[in-house]
Amino acid sequence: MPPLIAISAPLRADHGALRVRLNAGYARAVERAGGVPMLVPPLDRPADAERILDAADGLLLTGGEDVEPARYGAAPHPSVTDTSAARDATELALVHAARARGRPVLAICRGIQILNVAFGGTLVQDIPSQRAGALAHDAGEDRAAARVHAVRVEPGSRLAAALGAAALDVNSFHHQAADRPAPPLRVVATAPDGIIEGLEWNEPGWWAVAVQWHPEELDGPAETGLFRDFVARAAARA
Ligand code: MN
């Protein structure tokens, strides 16, 4: 039975209506890897995340707004204007429900940030103004933009195994990043400027892997391998 993958999705104002709107690349990547995508909007009742993870075999956390800095005990930087309390609450509940059930989690972009915050980690709120000398990590709105910076992946990590690579070039659409990782999350990928590009759960019993770049927008063997490994782990329990 193909595994059911819950995918967190944002709300966006569009032509006078509030719509659940997600880049199709996430759902297509899940389908290409053999999974069945199931979108989860921000919930009125975040506790319903428990019911969703009863049903779903895996959880994919996606890109989007900044996490509210109060969630990690920080005052907001002036650049932090696009936030969603409902999405934060929903995704935090989804993460904890997945953790409680041992459901595999793949977290992308905002996903690596919410995963870190869920376990007590902090974020760099604005790379350009807070990390002097950092590379350009926000390539703008061109989703087809090419691989703009290198990433070094920790040999022997779950991420390296899934990617089948210890170094690769990636795309980059973010102005924030994980700062202090929340143990037992550990840093498993970094850009040449030291910005964290990958985290994973460093204890047995839960496959939770997070990347700051957007593998759903790329179709190289490493990105395909990452989605295939995630979906296969979800399938193992389906
Ligand atoms: Mn980057």
Tab-separated table of C-alpha atoms and ligand atoms in Angstrom:
chain	number	residue	atom	x	y	z
A	1	MET	CA	0.000	0.000	0.000
A	2	PRO	CA	1.527	3.362	-0.943
A	3	PRO	CA	2.176	5.498	2.132
A	4	LEU	CA	0.082	8.542	2.941
A	5	ILE	CA	2.218	11.670	3.384
A	6	ALA	CA	0.745	14.632	5.265
A	7	ILE	CA	2.067	17.874	3.743
A	8	SER	CA	1.748	21.163	5.633
A	9	ALA	CA	0.373	23.955	3.472
A	10	PRO	CA	0.053	27.710	3.981
A	11	LEU	CA	-2.860	30.073	3.522
A	12	ARG	CA	-2.363	32.902	1.079
A	13	ALA	CA	-4.533	35.897	0.239
A	14	ASP	CA	-5.286	35.702	-3.461
A	15	HIS	CA	-7.809	37.761	-5.445
A	16	GLY	CA	-9.807	38.630	-2.345
A	17	ALA	CA	-9.961	35.070	-1.028
A	18	LEU	CA	-7.861	33.208	1.492
A	19	ARG	CA	-6.644	30.053	-0.232
A	20	VAL	CA	-4.709	26.953	0.802
A	21	ARG	CA	-1.828	27.305	-1.592
A	22	LEU	CA	1.303	25.235	-1.923
A	23	ASN	CA	3.940	24.934	-4.614
A	24	ALA	CA	2.972	21.822	-6.531
A	25	GLY	CA	6.586	20.622	-6.465
A	26	TYR	CA	6.136	19.186	-2.962
A	27	ALA	CA	3.157	17.011	-3.885
A	28	ARG	CA	4.721	15.964	-7.177
A	29	ALA	CA	7.985	14.973	-5.481
A	30	VAL	CA	6.045	12.820	-2.994
A	31	GLU	CA	4.093	11.166	-5.808
A	32	ARG	CA	7.209	10.533	-7.895
A	33	ALA	CA	8.765	8.848	-4.856
A	34	GLY	CA	5.752	6.538	-4.511
A	35	GLY	CA	3.739	8.352	-1.831
A	36	VAL	CA	0.200	9.698	-1.688
A	37	PRO	CA	0.102	13.430	-0.848
A	38	MET	CA	-2.447	14.793	1.634
A	39	LEU	CA	-2.404	18.550	2.204
A	40	VAL	CA	-2.879	19.910	5.724
A	41	PRO	CA	-3.836	23.586	6.031
A	42	PRO	CA	-3.353	25.585	9.230
A	43	LEU	CA	-5.926	24.113	11.612
A	44	ASP	CA	-8.501	25.863	13.790
A	45	ARG	CA	-7.810	23.105	16.308
A	46	PRO	CA	-4.068	22.276	16.258
A	47	ALA	CA	-4.763	19.251	18.469
A	48	ASP	CA	-6.373	17.660	15.394
A	49	ALA	CA	-2.776	17.049	14.286
A	50	GLU	CA	-3.003	13.907	16.440
A	51	ARG	CA	-5.786	12.537	14.236
A	52	ILE	CA	-3.872	13.426	11.083
A	53	LEU	CA	-0.762	11.552	12.225
A	54	ASP	CA	-2.890	8.564	13.258
A	55	ALA	CA	-3.773	8.309	9.582
A	56	ALA	CA	-0.637	9.549	7.838
A	57	ASP	CA	2.500	7.432	7.491
A	58	GLY	CA	4.861	10.375	7.165
A	59	LEU	CA	5.008	14.159	7.491
A	60	LEU	CA	6.468	16.654	5.022
A	61	LEU	CA	7.007	20.179	6.389
A	62	THR	CA	7.236	22.833	3.692
A	63	GLY	CA	8.491	26.358	3.083
A	64	GLY	CA	6.767	29.637	3.782
A	65	GLU	CA	6.406	32.295	6.455
A	66	ASP	CA	8.861	33.061	9.241
A	67	VAL	CA	8.210	31.356	12.574
A	68	GLU	CA	7.020	33.876	15.183
A	69	PRO	CA	10.191	34.785	17.151
A	70	ALA	CA	8.287	34.513	20.455
A	71	ARG	CA	8.192	30.751	19.762
A	72	TYR	CA	11.928	30.670	20.444
A	73	GLY	CA	12.036	33.441	23.004
A	74	ALA	CA	13.278	36.250	20.757
A	75	ALA	CA	12.020	39.753	20.003
A	76	PRO	CA	11.180	40.119	16.310
A	77	HIS	CA	13.802	41.530	13.950
A	78	PRO	CA	12.365	44.284	11.668
A	79	SER	CA	12.590	41.962	8.662
A	80	VAL	CA	10.179	39.479	10.256
A	81	THR	CA	6.797	40.633	8.949
A	82	ASP	CA	5.310	37.529	7.348
A	83	THR	CA	4.236	35.144	10.124
A	84	SER	CA	1.246	32.903	10.847
A	85	ALA	CA	0.366	31.960	14.406
A	86	ALA	CA	-2.072	29.327	13.150
A	87	ARG	CA	0.516	27.705	10.908
A	88	ASP	CA	3.111	27.718	13.691
A	89	ALA	CA	0.678	26.079	16.106
A	90	THR	CA	-0.415	23.502	13.535
A	91	GLU	CA	3.090	22.511	12.464
A	92	LEU	CA	4.391	22.319	16.031
A	93	ALA	CA	1.485	19.987	16.847
A	94	LEU	CA	2.178	17.939	13.704
A	95	VAL	CA	5.859	17.557	14.640
A	96	HIS	CA	5.080	16.376	18.160
A	97	ALA	CA	2.369	14.015	16.913
A	98	ALA	CA	4.822	12.554	14.380
A	99	ARG	CA	7.486	12.199	17.042
A	100	ALA	CA	5.093	10.440	19.420
A	101	ARG	CA	4.217	7.893	16.709
A	102	GLY	CA	7.666	7.544	15.178
A	103	ARG	CA	6.380	8.713	11.781
A	104	PRO	CA	9.218	9.815	9.486
A	105	VAL	CA	9.541	13.543	8.899
A	106	LEU	CA	11.163	15.388	6.008
A	107	ALA	CA	11.384	19.106	6.742
A	108	ILE	CA	12.208	21.661	4.046
A	109	CYS	CA	13.137	25.378	4.344
A	110	ARG	CA	10.705	26.784	6.924
A	111	GLY	CA	10.379	23.115	7.913
A	112	ILE	CA	13.953	22.871	9.243
A	113	GLN	CA	13.238	26.029	11.235
A	114	ILE	CA	9.963	24.862	12.785
A	115	LEU	CA	11.506	21.442	13.542
A	116	ASN	CA	14.351	23.113	15.419
A	117	VAL	CA	12.011	25.475	17.274
A	118	ALA	CA	9.734	22.556	18.200
A	119	PHE	CA	12.490	21.076	20.369
A	120	GLY	CA	13.814	24.327	21.824
A	121	GLY	CA	16.262	25.534	19.173
A	122	THR	CA	16.655	29.084	17.912
A	123	LEU	CA	16.831	30.777	14.505
A	124	VAL	CA	18.930	33.388	12.751
A	125	GLN	CA	16.145	35.878	12.045
A	126	ASP	CA	17.779	37.618	9.090
A	127	ILE	CA	20.961	36.283	7.520
A	128	PRO	CA	21.872	39.385	5.444
A	129	SER	CA	21.812	41.764	8.425
A	130	GLN	CA	22.905	39.349	11.183
A	131	ARG	CA	25.619	37.242	9.559
A	132	ALA	CA	28.265	39.507	8.056
A	133	GLY	CA	30.002	37.899	5.121
A	134	ALA	CA	27.305	35.310	4.540
A	135	LEU	CA	26.620	34.108	1.024
A	136	ALA	CA	23.501	35.236	-0.839
A	137	HIS	CA	20.964	32.685	0.410
A	138	ASP	CA	17.862	34.308	-0.989
A	139	ALA	CA	17.825	33.918	-4.745
A	140	GLY	CA	14.448	35.624	-4.950
A	141	GLU	CA	11.231	34.324	-6.386
A	142	ASP	CA	12.662	32.469	-9.348
A	143	ARG	CA	11.831	28.944	-8.266
A	144	ALA	CA	13.680	27.485	-11.218
A	145	ALA	CA	16.878	29.236	-10.151
A	146	ALA	CA	19.902	27.054	-10.408
A	147	ARG	CA	22.119	25.726	-7.661
A	148	VAL	CA	23.648	28.847	-6.143
A	149	HIS	CA	25.817	27.573	-3.294
A	150	ALA	CA	27.604	24.483	-2.098
A	151	VAL	CA	26.619	22.329	0.873
A	152	ARG	CA	28.842	19.961	2.791
A	153	VAL	CA	26.993	16.973	4.235
A	154	GLU	CA	28.205	15.072	7.299
A	155	PRO	CA	29.487	11.638	6.209
A	156	GLY	CA	27.593	8.785	7.814
A	157	SER	CA	24.511	10.909	8.514
A	158	ARG	CA	21.002	9.880	7.525
A	159	LEU	CA	20.965	12.870	5.201
A	160	ALA	CA	24.169	11.777	3.455
A	161	ALA	CA	22.788	8.251	3.056
A	162	ALA	CA	19.538	9.555	1.569
A	163	LEU	CA	21.269	11.976	-0.801
A	164	GLY	CA	24.003	9.533	-1.708
A	165	ALA	CA	26.410	12.450	-1.550
A	166	ALA	CA	28.667	14.216	0.929
A	167	ALA	CA	28.798	17.436	-1.062
A	168	LEU	CA	26.455	19.048	-3.537
A	169	ASP	CA	25.342	22.379	-4.920
A	170	VAL	CA	21.863	23.522	-3.943
A	171	ASN	CA	19.271	26.202	-4.567
A	172	SER	CA	18.572	28.740	-1.822
A	173	PHE	CA	15.427	30.765	-1.010
A	174	HIS	CA	15.707	31.817	2.615
A	175	HIS	CA	16.581	34.818	4.775
A	176	GLN	CA	16.490	32.806	8.021
A	177	ALA	CA	18.259	29.646	9.197
A	178	ALA	CA	18.610	27.420	12.231
A	179	ASP	CA	20.948	29.013	14.787
A	180	ARG	CA	21.364	26.964	17.969
A	181	PRO	CA	20.254	23.405	17.228
A	182	ALA	CA	18.002	21.686	19.749
A	183	PRO	CA	19.555	18.404	20.927
A	184	PRO	CA	19.204	15.670	19.881
A	185	LEU	CA	18.947	17.434	16.549
A	186	ARG	CA	22.431	17.750	15.104
A	187	VAL	CA	23.894	19.746	12.265
A	188	VAL	CA	24.470	17.486	9.259
A	189	ALA	CA	24.857	20.018	6.458
A	190	THR	CA	26.416	23.469	6.223
A	191	ALA	CA	27.069	26.065	3.545
A	192	PRO	CA	30.656	27.339	3.100
A	193	ASP	CA	29.752	30.409	5.233
A	194	GLY	CA	28.708	28.223	8.152
A	195	ILE	CA	24.957	28.696	7.708
A	196	ILE	CA	23.145	25.522	8.787
A	197	GLU	CA	21.625	23.751	5.776
A	198	GLY	CA	20.712	20.398	7.357
A	199	LEU	CA	19.627	18.969	10.715
A	200	GLU	CA	18.595	15.477	11.730
A	201	TRP	CA	17.346	13.640	14.802
A	202	ASN	CA	20.404	11.965	16.269
A	203	GLU	CA	18.739	9.183	18.241
A	204	PRO	CA	17.417	5.832	17.052
A	205	GLY	CA	13.704	5.254	16.596
A	206	TRP	CA	12.753	8.366	14.626
A	207	TRP	CA	13.804	9.358	11.117
A	208	ALA	CA	13.531	13.149	11.040
A	209	VAL	CA	15.721	14.881	8.451
A	210	ALA	CA	15.632	18.561	7.580
A	211	VAL	CA	17.185	20.679	4.835
A	212	GLN	CA	17.236	24.424	4.314
A	213	TRP	CA	17.260	24.210	0.528
A	214	HIS	CA	14.434	23.126	-1.799
A	215	PRO	CA	14.967	19.564	-3.101
A	216	GLU	CA	11.381	19.534	-4.433
A	217	GLU	CA	12.463	22.120	-7.028
A	218	LEU	CA	15.440	20.058	-8.218
A	219	ASP	CA	15.464	16.696	-9.918
A	220	GLY	CA	18.998	15.440	-9.586
A	221	PRO	CA	19.808	11.998	-8.170
A	222	ALA	CA	20.473	13.422	-4.701
A	223	GLU	CA	17.073	15.103	-4.442
A	224	THR	CA	15.300	12.074	-5.887
A	225	GLY	CA	17.138	9.909	-3.371
A	226	LEU	CA	16.083	12.086	-0.453
A	227	PHE	CA	12.374	11.842	-1.309
A	228	ARG	CA	12.654	8.140	-2.085
A	229	ASP	CA	14.302	7.388	1.254
A	230	PHE	CA	11.690	9.419	3.140
A	231	VAL	CA	8.737	7.805	1.367
A	232	ALA	CA	10.264	4.322	1.736
A	233	ARG	CA	10.554	4.829	5.492
A	234	ALA	CA	6.933	5.933	5.619
A	235	ALA	CA	5.986	2.898	3.526
A	236	ALA	CA	7.715	0.588	5.983
A	237	ARG	CA	5.025	1.382	8.510
A	238	ALA	CA	2.115	1.669	6.035
B	1	MN	MN	21.089	28.470	1.535
